[in-house]
Short mmCIF file of C-alpha atoms in Angstrom, two decimals:
data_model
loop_
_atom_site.label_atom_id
_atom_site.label_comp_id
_atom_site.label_asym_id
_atom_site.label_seq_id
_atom_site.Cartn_x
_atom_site.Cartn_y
_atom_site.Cartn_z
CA UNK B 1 0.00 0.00 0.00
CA UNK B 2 1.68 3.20 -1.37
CA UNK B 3 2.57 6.12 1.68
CA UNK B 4 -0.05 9.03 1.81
CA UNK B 5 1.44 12.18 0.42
CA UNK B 6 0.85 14.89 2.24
CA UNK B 7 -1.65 17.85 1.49
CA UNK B 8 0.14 21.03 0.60
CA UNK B 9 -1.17 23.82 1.82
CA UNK B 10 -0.28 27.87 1.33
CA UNK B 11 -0.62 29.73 4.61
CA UNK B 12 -1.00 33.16 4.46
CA UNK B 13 0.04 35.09 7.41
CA UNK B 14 -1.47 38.61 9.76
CA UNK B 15 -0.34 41.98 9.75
CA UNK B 16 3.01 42.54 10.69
CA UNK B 17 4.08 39.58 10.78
CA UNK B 18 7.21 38.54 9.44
CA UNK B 19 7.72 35.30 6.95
CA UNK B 20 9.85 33.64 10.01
CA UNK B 21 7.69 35.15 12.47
CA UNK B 22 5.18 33.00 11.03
CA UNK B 23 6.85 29.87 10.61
CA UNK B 24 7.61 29.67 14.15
CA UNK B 25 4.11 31.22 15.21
CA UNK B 26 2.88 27.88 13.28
CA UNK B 27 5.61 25.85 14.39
CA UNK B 28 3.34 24.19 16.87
CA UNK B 29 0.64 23.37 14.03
CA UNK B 30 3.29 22.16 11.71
CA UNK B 31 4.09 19.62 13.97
CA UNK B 32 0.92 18.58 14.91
CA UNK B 33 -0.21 18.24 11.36
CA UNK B 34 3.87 16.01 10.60
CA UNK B 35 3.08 13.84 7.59
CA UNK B 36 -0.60 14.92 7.31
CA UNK B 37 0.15 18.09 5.78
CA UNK B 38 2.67 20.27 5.09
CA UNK B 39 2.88 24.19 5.59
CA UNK B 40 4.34 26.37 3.31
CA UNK B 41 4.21 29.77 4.46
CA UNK B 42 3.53 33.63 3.01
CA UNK B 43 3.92 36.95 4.35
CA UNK B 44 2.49 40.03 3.21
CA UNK B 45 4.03 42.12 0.05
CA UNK B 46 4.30 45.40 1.94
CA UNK B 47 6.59 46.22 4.43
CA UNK B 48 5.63 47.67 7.81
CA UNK B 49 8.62 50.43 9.67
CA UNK B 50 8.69 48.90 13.31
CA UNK B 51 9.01 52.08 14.88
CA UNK B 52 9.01 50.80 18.45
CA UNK B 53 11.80 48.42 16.75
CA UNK B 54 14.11 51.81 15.62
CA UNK B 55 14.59 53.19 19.02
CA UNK B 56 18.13 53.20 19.92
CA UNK B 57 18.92 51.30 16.28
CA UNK B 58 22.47 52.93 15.54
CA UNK B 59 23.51 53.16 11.73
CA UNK B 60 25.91 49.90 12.26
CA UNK B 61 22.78 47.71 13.29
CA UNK B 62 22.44 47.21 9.55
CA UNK B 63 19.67 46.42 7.18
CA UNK B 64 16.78 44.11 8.26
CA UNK B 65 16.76 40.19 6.73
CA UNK B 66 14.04 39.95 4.58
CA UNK B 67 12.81 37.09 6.18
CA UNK B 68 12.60 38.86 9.12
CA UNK B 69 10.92 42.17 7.70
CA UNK B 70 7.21 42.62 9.09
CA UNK B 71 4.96 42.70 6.39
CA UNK B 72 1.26 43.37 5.82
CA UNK B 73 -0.99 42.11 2.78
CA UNK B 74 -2.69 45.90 2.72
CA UNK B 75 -3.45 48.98 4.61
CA UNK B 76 -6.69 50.83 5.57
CA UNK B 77 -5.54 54.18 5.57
CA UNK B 78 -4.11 56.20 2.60
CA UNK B 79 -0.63 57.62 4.36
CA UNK B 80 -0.39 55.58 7.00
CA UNK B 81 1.24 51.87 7.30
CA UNK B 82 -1.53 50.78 9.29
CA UNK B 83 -4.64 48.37 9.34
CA UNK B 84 -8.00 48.36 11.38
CA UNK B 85 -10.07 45.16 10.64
CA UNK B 86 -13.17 46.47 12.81
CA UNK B 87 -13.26 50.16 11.24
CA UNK B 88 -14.73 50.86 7.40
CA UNK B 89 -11.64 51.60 6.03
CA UNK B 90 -10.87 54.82 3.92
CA UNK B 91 -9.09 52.71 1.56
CA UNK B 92 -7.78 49.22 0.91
CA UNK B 93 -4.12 50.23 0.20
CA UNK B 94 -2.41 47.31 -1.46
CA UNK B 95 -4.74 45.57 -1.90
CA UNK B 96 -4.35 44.40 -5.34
CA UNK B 97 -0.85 44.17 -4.96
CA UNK B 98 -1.35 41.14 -2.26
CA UNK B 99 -3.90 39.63 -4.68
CA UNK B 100 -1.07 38.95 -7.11
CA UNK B 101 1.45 38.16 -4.71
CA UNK B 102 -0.75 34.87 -3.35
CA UNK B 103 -1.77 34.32 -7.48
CA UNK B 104 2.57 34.30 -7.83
CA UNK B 105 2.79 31.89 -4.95
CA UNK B 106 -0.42 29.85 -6.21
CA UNK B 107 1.60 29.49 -9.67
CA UNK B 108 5.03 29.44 -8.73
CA UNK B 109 4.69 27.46 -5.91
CA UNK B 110 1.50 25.03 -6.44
CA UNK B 111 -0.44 23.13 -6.61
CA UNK B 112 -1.64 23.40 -3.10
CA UNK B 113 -4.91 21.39 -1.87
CA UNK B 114 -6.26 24.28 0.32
CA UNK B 115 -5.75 27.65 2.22
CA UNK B 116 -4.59 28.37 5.56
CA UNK B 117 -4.81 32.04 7.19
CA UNK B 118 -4.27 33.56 10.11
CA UNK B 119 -5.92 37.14 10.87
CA UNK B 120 -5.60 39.52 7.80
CA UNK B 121 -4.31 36.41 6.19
CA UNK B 122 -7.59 34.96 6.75
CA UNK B 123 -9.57 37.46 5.76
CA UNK B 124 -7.30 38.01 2.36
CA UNK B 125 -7.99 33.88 1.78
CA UNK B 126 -12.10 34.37 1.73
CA UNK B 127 -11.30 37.18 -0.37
CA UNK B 128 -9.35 34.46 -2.80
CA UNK B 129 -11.66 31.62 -2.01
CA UNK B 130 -14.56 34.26 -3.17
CA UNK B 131 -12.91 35.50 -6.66
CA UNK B 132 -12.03 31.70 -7.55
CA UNK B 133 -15.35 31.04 -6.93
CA UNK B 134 -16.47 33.74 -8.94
CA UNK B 135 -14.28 32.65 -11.95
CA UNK B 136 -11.10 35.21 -11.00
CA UNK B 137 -8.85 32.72 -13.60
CA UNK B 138 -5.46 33.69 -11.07
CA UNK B 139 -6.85 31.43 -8.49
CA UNK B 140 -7.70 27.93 -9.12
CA UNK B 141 -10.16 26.60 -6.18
CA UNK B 142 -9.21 24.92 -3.44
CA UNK B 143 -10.42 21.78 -2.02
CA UNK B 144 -10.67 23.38 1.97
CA UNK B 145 -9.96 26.15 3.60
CA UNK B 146 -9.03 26.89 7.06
CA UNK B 147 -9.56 30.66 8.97
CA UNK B 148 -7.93 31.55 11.80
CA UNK B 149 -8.81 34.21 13.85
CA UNK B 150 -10.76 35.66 10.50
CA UNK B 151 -13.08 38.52 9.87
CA UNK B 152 -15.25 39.74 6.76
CA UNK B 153 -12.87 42.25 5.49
CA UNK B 154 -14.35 46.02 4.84
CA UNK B 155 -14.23 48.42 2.18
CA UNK B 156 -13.57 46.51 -0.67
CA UNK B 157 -15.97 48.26 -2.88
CA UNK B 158 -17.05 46.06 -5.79
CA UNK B 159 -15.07 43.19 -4.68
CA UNK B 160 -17.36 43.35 -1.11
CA UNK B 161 -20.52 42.03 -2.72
CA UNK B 162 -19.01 38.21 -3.46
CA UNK B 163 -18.16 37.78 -0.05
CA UNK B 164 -22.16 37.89 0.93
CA UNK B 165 -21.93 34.31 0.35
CA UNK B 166 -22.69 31.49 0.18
CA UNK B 167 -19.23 29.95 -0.46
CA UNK B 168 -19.32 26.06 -1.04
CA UNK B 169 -15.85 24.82 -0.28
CA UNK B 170 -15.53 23.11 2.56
CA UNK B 171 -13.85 25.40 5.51
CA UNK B 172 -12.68 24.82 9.36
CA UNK B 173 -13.10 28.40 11.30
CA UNK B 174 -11.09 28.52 14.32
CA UNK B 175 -11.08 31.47 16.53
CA UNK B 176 -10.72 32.02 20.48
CA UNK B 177 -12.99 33.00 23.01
CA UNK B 178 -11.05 35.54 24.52
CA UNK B 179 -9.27 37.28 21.52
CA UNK B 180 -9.61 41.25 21.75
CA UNK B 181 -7.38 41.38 18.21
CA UNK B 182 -10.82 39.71 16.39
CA UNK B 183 -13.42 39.25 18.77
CA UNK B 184 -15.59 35.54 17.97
CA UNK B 185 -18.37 36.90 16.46
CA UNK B 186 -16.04 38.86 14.02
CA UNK B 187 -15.22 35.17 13.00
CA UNK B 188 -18.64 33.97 13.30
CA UNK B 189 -19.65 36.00 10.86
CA UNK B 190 -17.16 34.93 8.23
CA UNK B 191 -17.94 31.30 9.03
CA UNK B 192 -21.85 32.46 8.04
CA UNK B 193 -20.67 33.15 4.71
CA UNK B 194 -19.60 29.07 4.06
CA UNK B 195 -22.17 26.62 2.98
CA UNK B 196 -20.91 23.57 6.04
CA UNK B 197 -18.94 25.90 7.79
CA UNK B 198 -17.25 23.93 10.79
CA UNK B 199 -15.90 26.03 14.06
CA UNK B 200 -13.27 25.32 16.22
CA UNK B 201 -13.34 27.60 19.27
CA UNK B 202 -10.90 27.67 21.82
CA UNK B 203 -10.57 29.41 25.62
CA UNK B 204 -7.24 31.18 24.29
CA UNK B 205 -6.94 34.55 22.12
CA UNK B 206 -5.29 35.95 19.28
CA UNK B 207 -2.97 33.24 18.41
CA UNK B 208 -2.80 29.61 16.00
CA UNK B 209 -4.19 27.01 18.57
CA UNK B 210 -2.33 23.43 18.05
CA UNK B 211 -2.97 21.87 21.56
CA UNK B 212 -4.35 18.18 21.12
CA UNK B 213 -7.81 18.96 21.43
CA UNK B 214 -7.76 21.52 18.60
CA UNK B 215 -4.76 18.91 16.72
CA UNK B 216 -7.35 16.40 16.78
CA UNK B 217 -10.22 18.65 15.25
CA UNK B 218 -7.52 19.61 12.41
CA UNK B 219 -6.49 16.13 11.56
CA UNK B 220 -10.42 15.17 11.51
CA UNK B 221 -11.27 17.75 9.29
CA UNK B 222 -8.47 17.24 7.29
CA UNK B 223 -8.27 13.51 6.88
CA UNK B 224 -11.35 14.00 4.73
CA UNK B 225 -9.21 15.14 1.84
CA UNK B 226 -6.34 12.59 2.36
CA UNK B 227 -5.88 10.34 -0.99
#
């Protein structure tokens, strides 16, 4: 009986987080999920000054790695580096420019079997999961997706209206009970927008749960998909 490959899946990670940040902020999932799936991880295309980061930087402390840059996949304000997922944003600053960086990754890097994201990384993977549906030819649908701490994003003007649902693919929405970053019924209310949608709550906050009861709930839902 031939081994079980893996499912690959593209994970697409919040607001200012860097692209290492976020492989050891799923560190604990990745090894949870060992030879069920395998993670291969995305930051955002626009960089994000740390300005709490700069104080008392001297000119010799150098350049920042690029895998270590915090990123963000857009911004809600016009001249401002910043994002608000629970205000109606002005604009949706970069916007397009993160679209085609997780089309690139999709191409470059694919085939995947489904969508991770965490935060504005969830958000910006409805947003994906919506145009695919919709026939967007840059994003081939996925067989599942799982949201992490996700919201409905705002302001996206003509883009808003295919995000009213329903979506069909099958999708996991885990979010915690306590989390003041995207409160639960932020994520509730994405989940509403799936056809099946499945939630995962946990007592924690605004982080990617991988303790075993949520492992378990992960390998469940994913096992579904295994070949």
């Amino acid at each position: 009986m031939a081994a079980r490959q893996p499912l690959r899946v593209l994970c697409l990670a919040g607001f200012r987080q860097s692209e290492r940040g976020f492989r050891e902020k799923t560190g604990a999932l990745r090894k949870a999920l060992r030879g069920r799936a395998d993670l291969v991880c995305l930051s955002g295309p626009h960089p994000i000054v740390d300005v709490a980061g700069l104080e008392g930087a001297g000119p010799e402390s150098g350049p920042c790695p690029p895998e270590e840059q915090l990123r963000g996949w857009w911004f809600s304000e016009q001249d401002a580096d910043i994002f608000s997922a629970l205000k109606e944003p002005t604009v949706c600053r970069g916007l397009e420019e993160a679209l085609g960086t997780v089309a690139q990754a999709l191409n470059k890097l694919g085939p995947f079997d489904g969508l991770l994201g965490f935060s504005q990384g969830a958000a910006l993977a409805a947003l994906v999961c919506a145009l695919s549906q919709a026939g967007d030819p840059r994003f081939p649908l996925p067989r599942f997706i799982i949201l992490i701490s996700g919201f409905c994003p705002r302001g996206l003007g003509l883009q808003e209206s295919i995000l009213q649902g329903p979506l069909s693919l099958p999708s996991l929405h885990v979010f915690g009970d306590t989390d003041r970053v995207i409160p639960s019924q932020e994520s509730m209310q994405l989940a509403s927008r799936f056809t099946g949608a499945i939630t995962l709550t946990h007592s924690g906050g605004h982080f990617i749960p991988a303790a075993a009861p949520q492992r378990q709930a992960y390998l469940k839902f994913l096992d579904q998909f295994a070949e």
